[in-house]
């Protein structure tokens, strides 16, 4: 299998200093204290950033983020399972509803999250929960540079973020909800770095497994490789289950989201 081209480097102008670092420096200088970006996120609703006039965000709105790499060449790769799940949510909930591009991300909503619940779930008729759906377009390793401004603009704190991401340490299509904690996945590390190490945000890990030990395939080549036919069938089923887990997490918290056996 030919090695797919690597995503573009995420260095920035000005001696390689990242956008997140430059943003933090500007805010600290302007407001006279450290870590203003993180503080503004943790105090939900205190953001001064503008948002579309017709968009209303409540205390029950969650920011759902699917991580991946933009462009057709990466669309069917294992690393892009976050995009695949997010696309399924858009199809089910939003379609073209309030679609726009903001802060280097495709954004939809907020929209009613009740359709993510089972048909017989009584919460469907009483739900006030909404979701803002987003696909960062900064490439995986710089995901934080899109995620942080989105959180600020809509006043949604990390405690109401749910990130959908691929995981090498789970079997293909295995799902695992985690309410918070560290991660070695590069997109997750980027988000945590832009929050000055804060990892108190939920994530839905979708397994992509690892390449066979004696295959000679590197991790980079593997995650940027496309699904096999057998894997694709498993993933298709997992995407539907992922939507249900996200619905449970949004309505009852990440700890209530259990994989159905």
mmCIF file of C-alpha atoms in Angstrom:
data_model
loop_
_atom_site.group_PDB
_atom_site.id
_atom_site.type_symbol
_atom_site.label_atom_id
_atom_site.label_comp_id
_atom_site.label_asym_id
_atom_site.label_seq_id
_atom_site.Cartn_x
_atom_site.Cartn_y
_atom_site.Cartn_z
ATOM 1 C CA UNK A 1 0.000 0.000 0.000
ATOM 2 C CA UNK A 2 1.410 3.314 -1.033
ATOM 3 C CA UNK A 3 2.084 5.713 1.790
ATOM 4 C CA UNK A 4 -0.460 8.565 1.786
ATOM 5 C CA UNK A 5 0.987 12.068 1.799
ATOM 6 C CA UNK A 6 1.392 13.514 5.275
ATOM 7 C CA UNK A 7 -0.827 16.413 6.321
ATOM 8 C CA UNK A 8 0.584 19.883 5.996
ATOM 9 C CA UNK A 9 2.820 21.092 8.762
ATOM 10 C CA UNK A 10 1.163 23.245 11.366
ATOM 11 C CA UNK A 11 3.920 25.776 11.898
ATOM 12 C CA UNK A 12 2.908 29.407 11.839
ATOM 13 C CA UNK A 13 4.443 32.672 10.819
ATOM 14 C CA UNK A 14 6.672 34.459 13.247
ATOM 15 C CA UNK A 15 9.361 31.916 14.047
ATOM 16 C CA UNK A 16 7.096 28.885 14.370
ATOM 17 C CA UNK A 17 5.124 30.226 17.337
ATOM 18 C CA UNK A 18 1.680 28.605 17.209
ATOM 19 C CA UNK A 19 -1.523 30.553 16.851
ATOM 20 C CA UNK A 20 -2.629 29.410 20.301
ATOM 21 C CA UNK A 21 0.520 30.746 21.922
ATOM 22 C CA UNK A 22 0.248 34.083 20.133
ATOM 23 C CA UNK A 23 -3.418 34.380 21.114
ATOM 24 C CA UNK A 24 -2.584 33.722 24.750
ATOM 25 C CA UNK A 25 0.176 36.344 24.722
ATOM 26 C CA UNK A 26 -2.126 38.966 23.224
ATOM 27 C CA UNK A 27 -4.872 38.311 25.764
ATOM 28 C CA UNK A 28 -2.496 38.306 28.706
ATOM 29 C CA UNK A 29 -1.093 41.641 27.600
ATOM 30 C CA UNK A 30 -4.492 43.178 26.978
ATOM 31 C CA UNK A 31 -6.281 42.002 30.101
ATOM 32 C CA UNK A 32 -3.311 42.000 32.432
ATOM 33 C CA UNK A 33 -3.420 38.423 33.603
ATOM 34 C CA UNK A 34 -2.350 34.947 32.598
ATOM 35 C CA UNK A 35 -4.497 32.236 31.022
ATOM 36 C CA UNK A 36 -7.384 34.524 30.100
ATOM 37 C CA UNK A 37 -8.506 32.230 27.293
ATOM 38 C CA UNK A 38 -8.949 29.315 29.661
ATOM 39 C CA UNK A 39 -10.648 31.424 32.317
ATOM 40 C CA UNK A 40 -13.163 32.836 29.849
ATOM 41 C CA UNK A 41 -14.057 29.346 28.702
ATOM 42 C CA UNK A 42 -14.519 27.998 32.193
ATOM 43 C CA UNK A 43 -16.863 30.891 33.002
ATOM 44 C CA UNK A 44 -19.442 30.000 30.354
ATOM 45 C CA UNK A 45 -21.240 32.812 28.683
ATOM 46 C CA UNK A 46 -18.641 35.478 29.462
ATOM 47 C CA UNK A 47 -17.107 35.554 25.987
ATOM 48 C CA UNK A 48 -16.996 38.880 24.184
ATOM 49 C CA UNK A 49 -16.524 37.207 20.786
ATOM 50 C CA UNK A 50 -19.321 37.699 18.271
ATOM 51 C CA UNK A 51 -21.584 34.945 16.964
ATOM 52 C CA UNK A 52 -24.299 34.930 14.277
ATOM 53 C CA UNK A 53 -27.251 37.036 15.443
ATOM 54 C CA UNK A 54 -29.804 34.279 14.920
ATOM 55 C CA UNK A 55 -27.862 31.730 16.992
ATOM 56 C CA UNK A 56 -28.978 31.207 20.592
ATOM 57 C CA UNK A 57 -26.850 29.115 22.951
ATOM 58 C CA UNK A 58 -28.178 27.960 26.321
ATOM 59 C CA UNK A 59 -26.651 26.315 29.383
ATOM 60 C CA UNK A 60 -27.780 22.966 27.973
ATOM 61 C CA UNK A 61 -25.936 23.375 24.661
ATOM 62 C CA UNK A 62 -23.010 21.021 24.039
ATOM 63 C CA UNK A 63 -20.187 21.522 21.551
ATOM 64 C CA UNK A 64 -19.675 18.257 19.642
ATOM 65 C CA UNK A 65 -16.367 18.121 17.770
ATOM 66 C CA UNK A 66 -15.314 15.553 15.192
ATOM 67 C CA UNK A 67 -11.553 15.544 14.593
ATOM 68 C CA UNK A 68 -9.840 14.696 11.321
ATOM 69 C CA UNK A 69 -7.882 16.038 8.361
ATOM 70 C CA UNK A 70 -9.634 18.128 5.678
ATOM 71 C CA UNK A 71 -9.597 17.248 1.989
ATOM 72 C CA UNK A 72 -10.650 14.348 -0.218
ATOM 73 C CA UNK A 73 -7.362 12.510 0.129
ATOM 74 C CA UNK A 74 -8.073 11.898 3.822
ATOM 75 C CA UNK A 75 -11.847 11.392 3.677
ATOM 76 C CA UNK A 76 -11.774 7.576 3.900
ATOM 77 C CA UNK A 77 -8.789 7.232 6.219
ATOM 78 C CA UNK A 78 -8.851 5.720 9.696
ATOM 79 C CA UNK A 79 -7.671 8.986 11.246
ATOM 80 C CA UNK A 80 -10.867 10.687 10.018
ATOM 81 C CA UNK A 81 -13.399 8.620 11.933
ATOM 82 C CA UNK A 82 -14.246 11.745 13.951
ATOM 83 C CA UNK A 83 -15.367 13.458 10.749
ATOM 84 C CA UNK A 84 -17.402 10.393 9.767
ATOM 85 C CA UNK A 85 -19.325 10.403 13.048
ATOM 86 C CA UNK A 86 -19.848 14.171 12.873
ATOM 87 C CA UNK A 87 -21.173 13.874 9.309
ATOM 88 C CA UNK A 88 -23.673 11.271 10.524
ATOM 89 C CA UNK A 89 -24.842 13.649 13.258
ATOM 90 C CA UNK A 90 -25.248 16.442 10.717
ATOM 91 C CA UNK A 91 -27.294 14.167 8.463
ATOM 92 C CA UNK A 92 -29.545 13.159 11.337
ATOM 93 C CA UNK A 93 -29.920 16.510 13.091
ATOM 94 C CA UNK A 94 -28.908 19.489 11.040
ATOM 95 C CA UNK A 95 -28.434 18.848 7.320
ATOM 96 C CA UNK A 96 -27.916 22.426 6.063
ATOM 97 C CA UNK A 97 -29.338 24.076 9.195
ATOM 98 C CA UNK A 98 -27.297 27.188 9.984
ATOM 99 C CA UNK A 99 -24.205 25.793 8.289
ATOM 100 C CA UNK A 100 -21.288 28.214 8.194
ATOM 101 C CA UNK A 101 -17.503 28.328 8.391
ATOM 102 C CA UNK A 102 -16.092 29.927 11.526
ATOM 103 C CA UNK A 103 -12.643 29.873 13.138
ATOM 104 C CA UNK A 104 -11.346 27.384 10.545
ATOM 105 C CA UNK A 105 -14.183 24.944 11.195
ATOM 106 C CA UNK A 106 -17.407 23.820 9.545
ATOM 107 C CA UNK A 107 -20.191 24.555 12.041
ATOM 108 C CA UNK A 108 -23.883 23.567 12.229
ATOM 109 C CA UNK A 109 -26.575 24.519 14.721
ATOM 110 C CA UNK A 110 -27.226 24.640 17.577
ATOM 111 C CA UNK A 111 -29.944 22.057 16.946
ATOM 112 C CA UNK A 112 -32.255 19.951 19.094
ATOM 113 C CA UNK A 113 -30.450 16.849 20.403
ATOM 114 C CA UNK A 114 -33.595 14.822 21.202
ATOM 115 C CA UNK A 115 -33.488 12.806 17.920
ATOM 116 C CA UNK A 116 -30.280 11.167 19.169
ATOM 117 C CA UNK A 117 -32.282 9.382 21.866
ATOM 118 C CA UNK A 118 -34.081 6.084 21.328
ATOM 119 C CA UNK A 119 -37.671 6.307 20.087
ATOM 120 C CA UNK A 120 -39.021 4.959 23.383
ATOM 121 C CA UNK A 121 -36.867 7.237 25.544
ATOM 122 C CA UNK A 122 -39.178 9.497 27.562
ATOM 123 C CA UNK A 123 -36.571 12.252 27.485
ATOM 124 C CA UNK A 124 -37.364 12.868 23.805
ATOM 125 C CA UNK A 125 -40.497 14.807 24.771
ATOM 126 C CA UNK A 126 -38.927 16.827 27.587
ATOM 127 C CA UNK A 127 -35.422 17.418 26.249
ATOM 128 C CA UNK A 128 -34.081 20.961 26.195
ATOM 129 C CA UNK A 129 -30.577 19.881 25.190
ATOM 130 C CA UNK A 130 -28.993 21.193 22.024
ATOM 131 C CA UNK A 131 -25.758 20.477 20.190
ATOM 132 C CA UNK A 132 -23.442 22.716 18.207
ATOM 133 C CA UNK A 133 -21.649 20.512 15.673
ATOM 134 C CA UNK A 134 -18.169 21.338 14.378
ATOM 135 C CA UNK A 135 -15.430 19.875 12.168
ATOM 136 C CA UNK A 136 -12.103 21.739 12.595
ATOM 137 C CA UNK A 137 -10.293 22.261 9.278
ATOM 138 C CA UNK A 138 -6.861 22.976 10.759
ATOM 139 C CA UNK A 139 -5.569 19.407 10.284
ATOM 140 C CA UNK A 140 -5.547 16.951 13.168
ATOM 141 C CA UNK A 141 -2.355 18.094 14.868
ATOM 142 C CA UNK A 142 -3.600 21.694 15.187
ATOM 143 C CA UNK A 143 -7.196 20.953 16.212
ATOM 144 C CA UNK A 144 -6.961 23.206 19.250
ATOM 145 C CA UNK A 145 -6.481 26.291 17.096
ATOM 146 C CA UNK A 146 -10.072 25.939 15.865
ATOM 147 C CA UNK A 147 -11.678 24.440 18.955
ATOM 148 C CA UNK A 148 -10.647 27.118 21.459
ATOM 149 C CA UNK A 149 -12.083 30.087 19.488
ATOM 150 C CA UNK A 150 -15.337 28.167 18.955
ATOM 151 C CA UNK A 151 -15.708 27.595 22.673
ATOM 152 C CA UNK A 152 -15.026 31.258 23.347
ATOM 153 C CA UNK A 153 -17.382 32.569 20.673
ATOM 154 C CA UNK A 154 -20.346 30.522 21.881
ATOM 155 C CA UNK A 155 -19.575 30.646 25.597
ATOM 156 C CA UNK A 156 -19.509 26.846 25.891
ATOM 157 C CA UNK A 157 -16.997 25.701 28.541
ATOM 158 C CA UNK A 158 -14.851 22.548 28.175
ATOM 159 C CA UNK A 159 -17.173 20.777 30.625
ATOM 160 C CA UNK A 160 -19.758 20.764 27.798
ATOM 161 C CA UNK A 161 -17.426 19.677 25.001
ATOM 162 C CA UNK A 162 -17.474 16.183 23.537
ATOM 163 C CA UNK A 163 -14.675 15.290 21.123
ATOM 164 C CA UNK A 164 -14.986 12.315 18.747
ATOM 165 C CA UNK A 165 -11.573 10.899 17.946
ATOM 166 C CA UNK A 166 -9.826 7.786 16.627
ATOM 167 C CA UNK A 167 -7.999 5.483 19.053
ATOM 168 C CA UNK A 168 -5.252 3.012 18.193
ATOM 169 C CA UNK A 169 -5.589 1.169 21.495
ATOM 170 C CA UNK A 170 -9.162 0.011 20.895
ATOM 171 C CA UNK A 171 -10.235 -2.686 18.481
ATOM 172 C CA UNK A 172 -11.688 -1.485 15.181
ATOM 173 C CA UNK A 173 -15.149 0.062 15.732
ATOM 174 C CA UNK A 174 -14.971 -0.380 19.520
ATOM 175 C CA UNK A 175 -16.456 2.624 21.325
ATOM 176 C CA UNK A 176 -15.436 4.068 24.671
ATOM 177 C CA UNK A 177 -16.773 7.216 26.327
ATOM 178 C CA UNK A 178 -14.383 9.004 28.672
ATOM 179 C CA UNK A 179 -15.477 12.061 30.714
ATOM 180 C CA UNK A 180 -11.999 13.601 30.966
ATOM 181 C CA UNK A 181 -8.289 12.824 31.195
ATOM 182 C CA UNK A 182 -5.057 12.916 29.246
ATOM 183 C CA UNK A 183 -4.554 11.428 25.793
ATOM 184 C CA UNK A 184 -1.643 10.679 23.476
ATOM 185 C CA UNK A 185 -3.764 11.294 20.367
ATOM 186 C CA UNK A 186 -2.335 14.345 18.594
ATOM 187 C CA UNK A 187 -5.622 16.169 18.080
ATOM 188 C CA UNK A 188 -6.495 15.765 21.744
ATOM 189 C CA UNK A 189 -3.032 16.899 22.780
ATOM 190 C CA UNK A 190 -3.432 20.025 20.654
ATOM 191 C CA UNK A 191 -6.704 20.914 22.375
ATOM 192 C CA UNK A 192 -5.245 20.313 25.829
ATOM 193 C CA UNK A 193 -2.157 22.387 24.984
ATOM 194 C CA UNK A 194 -4.328 25.315 23.910
ATOM 195 C CA UNK A 195 -6.146 25.018 27.248
ATOM 196 C CA UNK A 196 -2.819 25.129 29.109
ATOM 197 C CA UNK A 197 -3.065 21.453 29.971
ATOM 198 C CA UNK A 198 -6.750 21.328 30.917
ATOM 199 C CA UNK A 199 -8.159 17.915 29.930
ATOM 200 C CA UNK A 200 -11.542 18.233 31.654
ATOM 201 C CA UNK A 201 -13.584 17.645 28.510
ATOM 202 C CA UNK A 202 -15.344 14.491 27.351
ATOM 203 C CA UNK A 203 -14.262 12.371 24.437
ATOM 204 C CA UNK A 204 -15.747 9.464 22.511
ATOM 205 C CA UNK A 205 -12.923 7.160 21.455
ATOM 206 C CA UNK A 206 -13.559 5.131 18.314
ATOM 207 C CA UNK A 207 -11.211 2.205 17.855
ATOM 208 C CA UNK A 208 -9.118 1.805 14.726
ATOM 209 C CA UNK A 209 -6.808 -0.896 16.167
ATOM 210 C CA UNK A 210 -3.106 -1.070 15.240
ATOM 211 C CA UNK A 211 -1.303 -2.462 12.202
ATOM 212 C CA UNK A 212 -0.217 -6.108 12.484
ATOM 213 C CA UNK A 213 3.107 -6.365 14.318
ATOM 214 C CA UNK A 214 5.023 -7.871 11.411
ATOM 215 C CA UNK A 215 3.352 -5.838 8.663
ATOM 216 C CA UNK A 216 6.120 -3.259 8.351
ATOM 217 C CA UNK A 217 3.451 -0.532 8.241
ATOM 218 C CA UNK A 218 4.262 2.544 10.306
ATOM 219 C CA UNK A 219 1.676 4.136 12.581
ATOM 220 C CA UNK A 220 1.539 7.245 10.373
ATOM 221 C CA UNK A 221 1.009 5.155 7.250
ATOM 222 C CA UNK A 222 -1.644 3.104 9.023
ATOM 223 C CA UNK A 223 -3.776 5.944 10.414
ATOM 224 C CA UNK A 224 -3.601 7.770 7.079
ATOM 225 C CA UNK A 225 -4.510 4.593 5.234
ATOM 226 C CA UNK A 226 -8.048 3.785 4.093
ATOM 227 C CA UNK A 227 -10.382 1.291 5.736
ATOM 228 C CA UNK A 228 -10.437 -2.247 4.410
ATOM 229 C CA UNK A 229 -13.833 -3.506 3.252
ATOM 230 C CA UNK A 230 -14.178 -5.576 6.421
ATOM 231 C CA UNK A 231 -13.326 -2.603 8.635
ATOM 232 C CA UNK A 232 -15.735 -0.349 6.761
ATOM 233 C CA UNK A 233 -18.670 -2.653 7.564
ATOM 234 C CA UNK A 234 -17.823 -2.595 11.274
ATOM 235 C CA UNK A 235 -17.356 1.167 11.293
ATOM 236 C CA UNK A 236 -20.712 1.755 9.610
ATOM 237 C CA UNK A 237 -22.460 -0.023 12.480
ATOM 238 C CA UNK A 238 -20.330 1.759 15.077
ATOM 239 C CA UNK A 239 -21.270 5.188 13.716
ATOM 240 C CA UNK A 240 -24.944 4.602 14.554
ATOM 241 C CA UNK A 241 -24.036 3.449 18.054
ATOM 242 C CA UNK A 242 -21.768 6.484 18.456
ATOM 243 C CA UNK A 243 -24.706 8.799 17.765
ATOM 244 C CA UNK A 244 -26.719 7.094 20.511
ATOM 245 C CA UNK A 245 -23.848 7.391 22.981
ATOM 246 C CA UNK A 246 -23.515 11.088 22.220
ATOM 247 C CA UNK A 247 -27.245 11.509 22.801
ATOM 248 C CA UNK A 248 -26.976 9.833 26.205
ATOM 249 C CA UNK A 249 -23.944 11.936 27.140
ATOM 250 C CA UNK A 250 -25.622 15.205 26.180
ATOM 251 C CA UNK A 251 -28.785 14.407 28.137
ATOM 252 C CA UNK A 252 -27.295 12.756 31.206
ATOM 253 C CA UNK A 253 -23.553 13.362 31.212
ATOM 254 C CA UNK A 254 -20.699 11.260 29.749
ATOM 255 C CA UNK A 255 -20.799 8.754 32.615
ATOM 256 C CA UNK A 256 -24.355 7.758 31.648
ATOM 257 C CA UNK A 257 -23.354 6.837 28.085
ATOM 258 C CA UNK A 258 -22.922 3.072 27.986
ATOM 259 C CA UNK A 259 -22.208 0.898 24.963
ATOM 260 C CA UNK A 260 -25.155 -1.423 24.412
ATOM 261 C CA UNK A 261 -24.183 -5.098 24.255
#
